[in-house]
Amino acid sequence: MHPPRAAAAGRTASPTTARLINDRLALQLLQSEGPLTAGQLKSLTGLSRPTVADLVERLQEAGLITVVGESGAQRRGPNARLYGIVADRAHLVGLDLRTHSVTVAVADLLGRVRAEHTVLIDPDGARDTAVATALAAVDKALAAAGAHAPHTIAVGAPGLVDPATGRFGGTDWIPSWHVGLVGGLRARTGVPVLLENEVNLAAIAEQRDGAAHDRDTFVLLWLGQGTGAAVVLDGTLRRGASGGTGEIGFLPVPGTGALPSASGCDGGFHSLAGSAAICALAAEHGMPYGAAVGPNGVHELSSGTGVHEPSSDTGAPTEASPTEASPTEAPPAESLVRSAVAAGDAGAAFLDALAARIALGVAAVCAVLDPGCVVLGGEIGRGGGAALADRVAGHLARLSPLRTDVRAGAVGGRAVLLGAVLAARDAAQNELFGAAGPGVSPRP
């Protein structure tokens, strides 16, 4: 026997394994395409009619699919039955933890959000009180969604997450109630609780439903109160040996007059592109601190800051965290960037200077990873939009010989929350669909 053919014969799937693979394929099609008839499953999978009939029966008995209607108003009978995934087979919970708040979303097995709830947290109050408040928010969201208990929970939070354990890698810079809440969820629910860095979750959302939907390899550069990055290579999120992939705030760059240290990223890229640095840069260009764009594009002064996006991956104390205010109010740096975009030529010099700073960090990322695509996320990336992304691309082209597409993030302010829901959905489907084929086991 020819060696390659011998090797292929050794990998031939057993009848049981083949059934599992076929079942998984059918479930993935029902997830992506929506309800399908047995005939449509046959056409899309290339399987025989008897094989499709068998897998439909198996999946119905497992409670994973059910008849949800018929195709065509004039058609009747078994061939017209539309099969769909039982969305209420499992309920998923996604959490977005901030210093001063927690937002909870409850979704069904298809990832459709059924309920969402946000509560403010006093970070200076008692840890137990904060944890109790957050747990009550989870209960309220579950009740609003009509769910008795979650199947899987995914939590997005600032800070290092140890890839080996799925737990916080260091707690010096993390609000103590974050640690207490994750522990409380695990102890109280007894279900899988996945902990992930918030910027990584935002990258998942951008890859599935946002600016990187057509890319298997890209970097999300998070520009918010602090700076961070998430790296996706060949479709896989890369966390690094200690969970520190994307700690771009610590990147030494020219123009800061100092170097970062192990205890803080002042002097690193954060000092060029963090929120405080952007406000200072705007002041240098004559833009008043707190300038904002009103509903009709009129420049106003904003007296507060709004619910903000993730800071750096570590959550290091790079600057005082603003207190969340009305969701209609934007953080100062975002307001300034939006004002510059709306101002046209009057804001061009500020945007060019900001783009030149951002391009230094992007160039370093490209020199090491050559991702081909960089997405500008966070409140600054969102506020700057294409106007900022195009300027960064121009500066980058002069710094790097590597062709790199620079895009503005498209998911918006709920990127972390949506990424958490997607992570929970993937984990739940891997478990529930696991009997129907191989899947990637979620981290603890």
Coordinates of C-alpha atoms in Angstrom, one line a residue:
M1 CA 0.0 0.0 0.0
H2 CA 1.2 3.5 -0.8
P3 CA 2.4 5.2 2.4
P4 CA 0.1 8.2 2.2
R5 CA -2.8 6.0 1.6
A6 CA -1.8 3.8 4.5
A7 CA -1.7 6.9 6.7
A8 CA -5.1 8.0 5.5
A9 CA -6.5 4.6 6.2
G10 CA -5.2 4.8 9.7
R11 CA -7.1 8.0 10.2
T12 CA -10.4 6.8 8.8
A13 CA -13.2 7.6 11.2
S14 CA -15.2 4.9 12.9
P15 CA -18.9 4.8 12.3
T16 CA -19.5 6.4 15.8
T17 CA -17.0 9.2 15.1
A18 CA -18.5 9.8 11.7
R19 CA -21.9 10.2 13.2
L20 CA -20.6 12.7 15.7
I21 CA -18.9 14.7 13.0
N22 CA -22.0 14.7 10.9
D23 CA -24.2 15.8 13.8
R24 CA -21.8 18.6 14.6
L25 CA -21.8 19.8 11.0
A26 CA -25.6 19.8 11.0
L27 CA -25.7 21.9 14.2
Q28 CA -23.2 24.3 12.9
L29 CA -25.3 24.8 9.7
L30 CA -28.4 25.4 11.8
Q31 CA -26.5 27.9 13.8
S32 CA -25.2 29.9 10.8
E33 CA -28.1 29.4 8.4
G34 CA -31.1 29.3 10.6
P35 CA -33.9 26.7 10.4
L36 CA -33.5 24.2 7.6
T37 CA -35.4 21.2 6.1
A38 CA -33.9 17.7 6.0
G39 CA -33.6 18.2 2.2
Q40 CA -31.6 21.4 2.7
L41 CA -29.4 19.7 5.3
K42 CA -28.8 17.0 2.7
S43 CA -27.8 19.5 0.1
L44 CA -25.5 21.6 2.4
T45 CA -23.8 18.6 4.0
G46 CA -23.5 16.3 1.0
L47 CA -24.8 13.5 3.2
S48 CA -27.3 10.8 2.0
R49 CA -31.0 11.1 2.8
P50 CA -30.9 8.1 5.2
T51 CA -27.9 9.6 7.0
V52 CA -29.6 13.0 7.4
A53 CA -32.8 11.3 8.7
D54 CA -30.8 9.5 11.3
L55 CA -28.9 12.6 12.5
V56 CA -32.2 14.6 12.7
E57 CA -33.7 11.9 14.9
R58 CA -30.6 11.7 17.1
L59 CA -30.5 15.5 17.6
Q60 CA -34.2 15.7 18.4
E61 CA -33.9 12.9 21.0
A62 CA -30.9 14.9 22.5
G63 CA -33.1 18.0 22.9
L64 CA -30.9 20.0 20.6
I65 CA -33.2 20.6 17.7
T66 CA -36.9 20.7 17.1
V67 CA -39.5 21.4 14.4
V68 CA -40.0 25.1 14.2
G69 CA -42.3 25.4 11.2
E70 CA -42.7 24.4 7.6
S71 CA -41.2 25.6 4.4
G72 CA -43.6 27.1 1.9
A73 CA -47.3 27.9 2.6
Q74 CA -48.6 25.1 0.3
R75 CA -46.2 22.3 1.5
R76 CA -47.1 19.7 4.1
G77 CA -45.5 16.6 5.5
P78 CA -42.1 15.5 6.8
N79 CA -40.1 16.9 3.9
A80 CA -41.5 20.4 4.6
R81 CA -40.5 20.4 8.3
L82 CA -38.1 23.1 9.3
Y83 CA -35.6 22.1 12.1
G84 CA -34.0 24.6 14.3
I85 CA -31.7 24.6 17.4
V86 CA -33.6 24.7 20.7
A87 CA -32.5 28.2 21.8
D88 CA -33.7 27.8 25.4
R89 CA -31.8 24.6 25.8
A90 CA -29.2 26.7 27.7
H91 CA -29.0 30.3 29.0
L92 CA -25.7 32.1 28.9
V93 CA -24.5 35.0 31.1
G94 CA -21.9 37.6 30.0
L95 CA -20.5 40.2 32.4
D96 CA -18.5 43.4 31.7
L97 CA -16.7 44.5 34.9
R98 CA -15.6 48.0 35.3
T99 CA -14.2 49.8 38.4
H100 CA -17.5 51.5 39.1
S101 CA -20.0 49.3 37.5
V102 CA -21.0 45.9 36.2
T103 CA -23.2 45.1 33.2
V104 CA -24.9 41.7 32.8
A105 CA -26.4 40.2 29.7
V106 CA -28.3 37.0 29.5
A107 CA -28.5 35.2 26.1
D108 CA -29.9 32.0 24.7
L109 CA -27.9 29.2 23.1
L110 CA -27.9 31.0 19.8
G111 CA -26.3 34.0 21.5
R112 CA -29.3 36.3 21.3
V113 CA -29.4 38.6 24.2
R114 CA -32.7 38.3 26.2
A115 CA -32.0 40.7 29.1
E116 CA -29.4 43.2 30.1
H117 CA -28.9 45.0 33.4
T118 CA -26.3 47.5 34.7
V119 CA -25.6 48.6 38.3
L120 CA -23.2 51.1 39.7
I121 CA -20.6 49.9 42.3
D122 CA -18.9 51.9 44.9
P123 CA -15.3 50.7 44.7
D124 CA -14.4 52.4 48.0
G125 CA -17.2 50.6 49.8
A126 CA -17.1 47.2 51.5
R127 CA -16.0 44.4 49.2
D128 CA -18.8 42.1 50.3
T129 CA -21.4 44.8 49.6
A130 CA -20.0 45.3 46.1
V131 CA -20.0 41.5 45.4
A132 CA -23.6 41.2 46.7
T133 CA -24.8 44.0 44.5
A134 CA -23.2 42.5 41.4
L135 CA -24.6 39.0 42.2
A136 CA -28.1 40.6 42.6
A137 CA -27.6 42.1 39.2
V138 CA -27.0 38.7 37.7
D139 CA -30.1 37.3 39.4
K140 CA -32.2 40.2 38.1
A141 CA -31.0 39.7 34.5
L142 CA -31.7 36.0 34.7
A143 CA -35.2 36.6 36.0
A144 CA -35.9 39.2 33.3
A145 CA -34.8 36.6 30.7
G146 CA -37.0 33.9 32.2
A147 CA -34.0 31.8 33.0
H148 CA -33.8 29.7 36.1
A149 CA -30.1 29.2 36.1
P150 CA -27.2 29.9 33.7
H151 CA -25.4 27.1 31.8
T152 CA -22.2 29.0 31.3
I153 CA -20.9 32.4 32.5
A154 CA -18.2 34.5 30.9
V155 CA -16.6 37.5 32.6
G156 CA -14.6 40.3 31.0
A157 CA -12.4 42.2 33.4
P158 CA -9.2 44.3 33.3
G159 CA -6.1 42.6 34.4
L160 CA -3.9 39.6 33.6
V161 CA -5.7 36.3 33.4
D162 CA -3.4 33.2 33.8
P163 CA -4.0 31.1 30.7
A164 CA -3.2 27.9 32.6
T165 CA -5.7 28.5 35.4
G166 CA -8.2 30.9 34.0
R167 CA -7.8 33.1 37.2
F168 CA -6.5 36.5 37.8
G169 CA -2.7 36.5 37.4
G170 CA -2.1 39.4 39.7
T171 CA -4.5 41.4 41.9
D172 CA -2.4 44.4 43.0
W173 CA -4.1 46.7 40.4
I174 CA -7.5 44.9 40.3
P175 CA -10.6 46.1 42.3
S176 CA -10.9 43.5 45.1
W177 CA -14.6 43.1 44.4
H178 CA -13.8 41.8 40.9
V179 CA -11.9 38.9 42.5
G180 CA -14.6 38.4 45.0
L181 CA -17.3 38.3 42.3
V182 CA -15.6 35.8 40.2
G183 CA -15.1 33.6 43.2
G184 CA -18.7 34.1 44.3
L185 CA -20.0 33.1 40.9
R186 CA -18.0 29.9 40.9
A187 CA -19.0 29.0 44.4
R188 CA -22.7 29.8 44.1
T189 CA -23.6 28.6 40.6
G190 CA -21.5 25.5 40.2
V191 CA -21.4 26.1 36.4
P192 CA -18.4 27.0 34.2
V193 CA -17.2 30.6 34.8
L194 CA -14.8 31.7 32.1
L195 CA -12.6 34.7 33.0
E196 CA -11.1 36.7 30.2
N197 CA -9.3 40.0 29.8
E198 CA -11.7 42.6 28.5
V199 CA -9.7 43.6 25.5
N200 CA -9.5 40.0 24.3
L201 CA -13.3 39.7 24.5
A202 CA -13.6 42.9 22.5
A203 CA -11.4 41.3 19.8
I204 CA -13.7 38.3 19.7
A205 CA -16.7 40.6 19.1
E206 CA -14.8 42.5 16.4
Q207 CA -13.8 39.2 14.7
R208 CA -17.3 37.8 14.7
D209 CA -19.5 40.8 14.1
G210 CA -17.2 43.8 13.5
A211 CA -14.3 45.3 11.6
A212 CA -12.3 42.1 11.5
H213 CA -15.0 39.8 10.3
D214 CA -13.0 38.9 7.2
R215 CA -9.7 38.4 8.9
D216 CA -8.2 35.4 10.6
T217 CA -5.1 37.4 11.7
F218 CA -5.4 40.9 13.1
V219 CA -4.5 43.0 16.2
L220 CA -7.1 45.0 18.1
L221 CA -5.4 48.1 19.5
W222 CA -7.5 49.4 22.4
L223 CA -7.4 53.1 22.9
G224 CA -9.4 54.2 25.9
Q225 CA -8.6 55.5 29.3
G226 CA -5.5 53.4 29.0
T227 CA -4.1 51.3 26.1
G228 CA -4.0 47.6 25.4
A229 CA -4.1 45.1 22.6
A230 CA -5.5 41.7 21.7
V231 CA -3.7 39.4 19.2
V232 CA -5.6 37.0 16.9
L233 CA -3.3 34.8 14.8
D234 CA -4.7 32.3 12.3
G235 CA -8.1 32.6 13.9
T236 CA -6.9 31.9 17.4
L237 CA -6.7 34.4 20.3
R238 CA -3.2 34.4 21.6
R239 CA -2.8 35.2 25.3
G240 CA 1.0 34.6 25.9
A241 CA 2.7 32.5 28.6
S242 CA 1.4 34.6 31.5
G243 CA -1.6 36.2 29.8
G244 CA 0.3 39.4 29.1
T245 CA 0.1 39.4 25.3
G246 CA -1.0 42.9 24.3
E247 CA 0.5 44.9 27.2
I248 CA 1.3 47.6 24.7
G249 CA 1.1 50.4 27.3
F250 CA 4.5 49.2 28.6
L251 CA 6.1 49.5 25.1
P252 CA 9.1 51.9 25.2
V253 CA 8.6 54.5 22.5
P254 CA 10.3 57.8 21.6
G255 CA 8.7 61.0 22.7
T256 CA 7.9 60.2 26.3
G257 CA 11.1 61.3 27.9
A258 CA 11.1 58.3 30.2
L259 CA 10.9 54.5 30.2
P260 CA 8.2 52.3 31.7
S261 CA 8.9 50.2 34.7
A262 CA 7.6 46.8 36.0
S263 CA 5.3 48.7 38.4
G264 CA 3.8 51.1 35.9
C265 CA 3.6 52.0 32.2
D266 CA 4.2 55.8 32.6
G267 CA 6.9 56.5 30.0
G268 CA 5.7 53.8 27.7
F269 CA 3.2 53.9 24.8
H270 CA 0.5 54.7 27.4
S271 CA 2.1 58.1 28.0
L272 CA 1.5 58.9 24.3
A273 CA -1.9 57.5 23.6
G274 CA -3.7 57.1 27.0
S275 CA -6.7 59.3 27.8
A276 CA -4.7 61.9 29.9
A277 CA -2.1 62.2 27.2
I278 CA -4.7 62.8 24.5
C279 CA -6.3 65.5 26.6
A280 CA -2.9 67.2 27.0
L281 CA -2.3 66.9 23.3
A282 CA -5.6 68.5 22.6
A283 CA -4.8 71.4 24.9
E284 CA -1.5 71.9 23.0
H285 CA -3.6 72.3 19.9
G286 CA -6.0 74.8 21.4
M287 CA -8.9 72.5 22.1
P288 CA -10.5 73.1 25.4
Y289 CA -10.6 70.2 27.9
G290 CA -14.0 68.6 27.9
A291 CA -15.0 69.9 24.5
A292 CA -17.8 67.9 23.1
V293 CA -20.0 67.7 20.1
G294 CA -23.7 68.3 20.6
P295 CA -26.6 66.7 18.8
N296 CA -26.3 69.1 15.8
G297 CA -22.5 69.0 15.7
V298 CA -22.2 72.1 17.9
H299 CA -19.2 72.2 20.2
E300 CA -20.1 72.2 23.8
L301 CA -18.4 71.8 27.2
S302 CA -19.1 68.5 28.9
S303 CA -19.1 68.7 32.7
G304 CA -18.7 64.9 33.3
T305 CA -17.6 61.7 32.0
G306 CA -19.6 58.7 30.8
V307 CA -19.4 55.0 31.1
H308 CA -16.0 54.3 29.8
E309 CA -14.2 51.5 27.9
P310 CA -11.6 49.2 29.2
S311 CA -8.3 50.6 30.3
S312 CA -5.0 48.8 29.9
D313 CA -4.8 45.0 30.0
T314 CA -3.4 45.0 33.4
G315 CA -5.6 47.7 34.8
A316 CA -2.4 49.4 36.1
P317 CA -2.9 52.7 38.0
T318 CA -1.9 54.9 35.0
E319 CA -4.4 57.7 36.0
A320 CA -7.4 58.3 38.2
S321 CA -10.4 56.3 36.9
P322 CA -13.3 58.6 36.0
T323 CA -16.6 58.0 37.7
E324 CA -19.3 56.7 35.4
A325 CA -22.1 59.2 34.6
S326 CA -24.9 59.3 32.2
P327 CA -24.5 57.0 29.2
T328 CA -25.2 60.0 27.0
E329 CA -22.0 61.7 28.2
A330 CA -18.6 60.7 26.7
P331 CA -15.3 60.5 28.5
P332 CA -13.2 63.7 27.9
A333 CA -10.7 62.2 25.5
E334 CA -13.4 60.7 23.3
S335 CA -15.3 64.0 23.3
L336 CA -12.2 65.8 22.2
V337 CA -11.5 63.3 19.4
R338 CA -15.1 63.4 18.2
S339 CA -15.0 67.2 18.2
A340 CA -11.8 67.2 16.1
V341 CA -13.4 64.9 13.6
A342 CA -16.6 67.1 13.4
A343 CA -14.5 70.3 13.1
G344 CA -12.9 69.2 9.8
D345 CA -9.9 71.3 8.9
A346 CA -9.9 73.0 12.3
G347 CA -9.3 69.7 14.0
A348 CA -6.9 68.2 11.4
A349 CA -3.7 69.2 13.1
F350 CA -4.7 67.5 16.4
L351 CA -5.9 64.4 14.7
D352 CA -2.6 64.2 12.6
A353 CA -0.5 64.5 15.8
L354 CA -2.6 61.9 17.6
A355 CA -2.4 59.6 14.6
A356 CA 1.4 60.0 14.5
R357 CA 1.6 58.8 18.2
I358 CA -0.7 55.9 17.6
A359 CA 1.3 54.8 14.5
L360 CA 4.4 54.4 16.7
G361 CA 2.7 51.6 18.7
V362 CA 1.1 50.1 15.5
A363 CA 4.5 50.0 13.8
A364 CA 6.1 48.1 16.7
V365 CA 3.2 45.6 16.6
C366 CA 3.6 45.1 12.9
A367 CA 7.3 44.7 13.0
V368 CA 6.9 41.7 15.4
L369 CA 3.6 40.1 14.2
D370 CA 2.9 41.4 10.7
P371 CA -0.8 41.0 11.3
G372 CA -1.9 42.7 8.0
C373 CA -4.8 44.3 9.8
V374 CA -5.0 46.5 12.9
V375 CA -8.4 47.6 14.3
L376 CA -8.5 50.7 16.4
G377 CA -11.0 50.0 19.2
G378 CA -12.0 51.6 22.5
E379 CA -13.5 55.0 22.9
I380 CA -10.8 56.7 21.0
G381 CA -10.9 54.3 18.1
R382 CA -14.6 54.6 18.0
G383 CA -14.7 58.4 18.3
G384 CA -12.0 58.9 15.7
G385 CA -13.6 56.5 13.2
A386 CA -12.3 56.4 9.6
A387 CA -10.8 59.9 9.9
L388 CA -8.4 58.7 12.6
A389 CA -7.8 55.3 11.1
D390 CA -6.9 56.7 7.7
R391 CA -4.4 59.1 9.3
V392 CA -2.8 56.3 11.3
A393 CA -2.5 54.2 8.1
G394 CA -0.7 57.1 6.4
H395 CA 1.8 57.6 9.2
L396 CA 2.3 53.8 9.4
A397 CA 3.1 53.5 5.7
R398 CA 6.0 55.9 6.3
L399 CA 7.3 53.9 9.3
S400 CA 6.9 50.3 8.1
P401 CA 7.4 48.5 4.8
L402 CA 4.7 45.9 5.8
R403 CA 1.4 46.5 4.2
T404 CA -1.2 46.9 7.0
D405 CA -4.9 47.7 6.8
V406 CA -5.9 50.1 9.6
R407 CA -9.6 50.1 10.4
A408 CA -11.9 51.7 13.0
G409 CA -13.6 49.4 15.3
A410 CA -17.2 48.6 14.3
V411 CA -18.8 46.9 17.3
G412 CA -19.2 50.0 19.5
G413 CA -19.4 50.5 23.2
R414 CA -20.7 47.1 24.1
A415 CA -17.8 45.2 22.6
V416 CA -16.6 43.6 25.8
L417 CA -20.2 42.5 26.8
L418 CA -20.9 41.1 23.4
G419 CA -17.5 39.3 23.4
A420 CA -18.4 37.8 26.8
V421 CA -21.7 36.5 25.4
L422 CA -19.9 35.0 22.4
A423 CA -17.3 33.3 24.6
A424 CA -20.1 31.8 26.8
R425 CA -22.0 30.7 23.7
D426 CA -18.9 29.0 22.3
A427 CA -18.2 27.2 25.5
A428 CA -21.8 26.0 26.0
Q429 CA -22.1 24.8 22.4
N430 CA -18.8 23.0 22.7
E431 CA -20.2 21.1 25.7
L432 CA -23.7 20.5 24.4
F433 CA -22.6 19.8 20.8
G434 CA -19.6 17.9 22.1
A435 CA -21.5 14.7 21.9
A436 CA -21.9 15.6 18.3
G437 CA -18.3 16.0 17.5
P438 CA -14.9 17.4 18.7
G439 CA -14.7 20.8 20.3
V440 CA -12.2 23.0 22.0
S441 CA -12.6 22.7 25.8
P442 CA -13.1 26.0 27.5
R443 CA -10.6 27.3 30.1
P444 CA -11.8 27.0 33.7

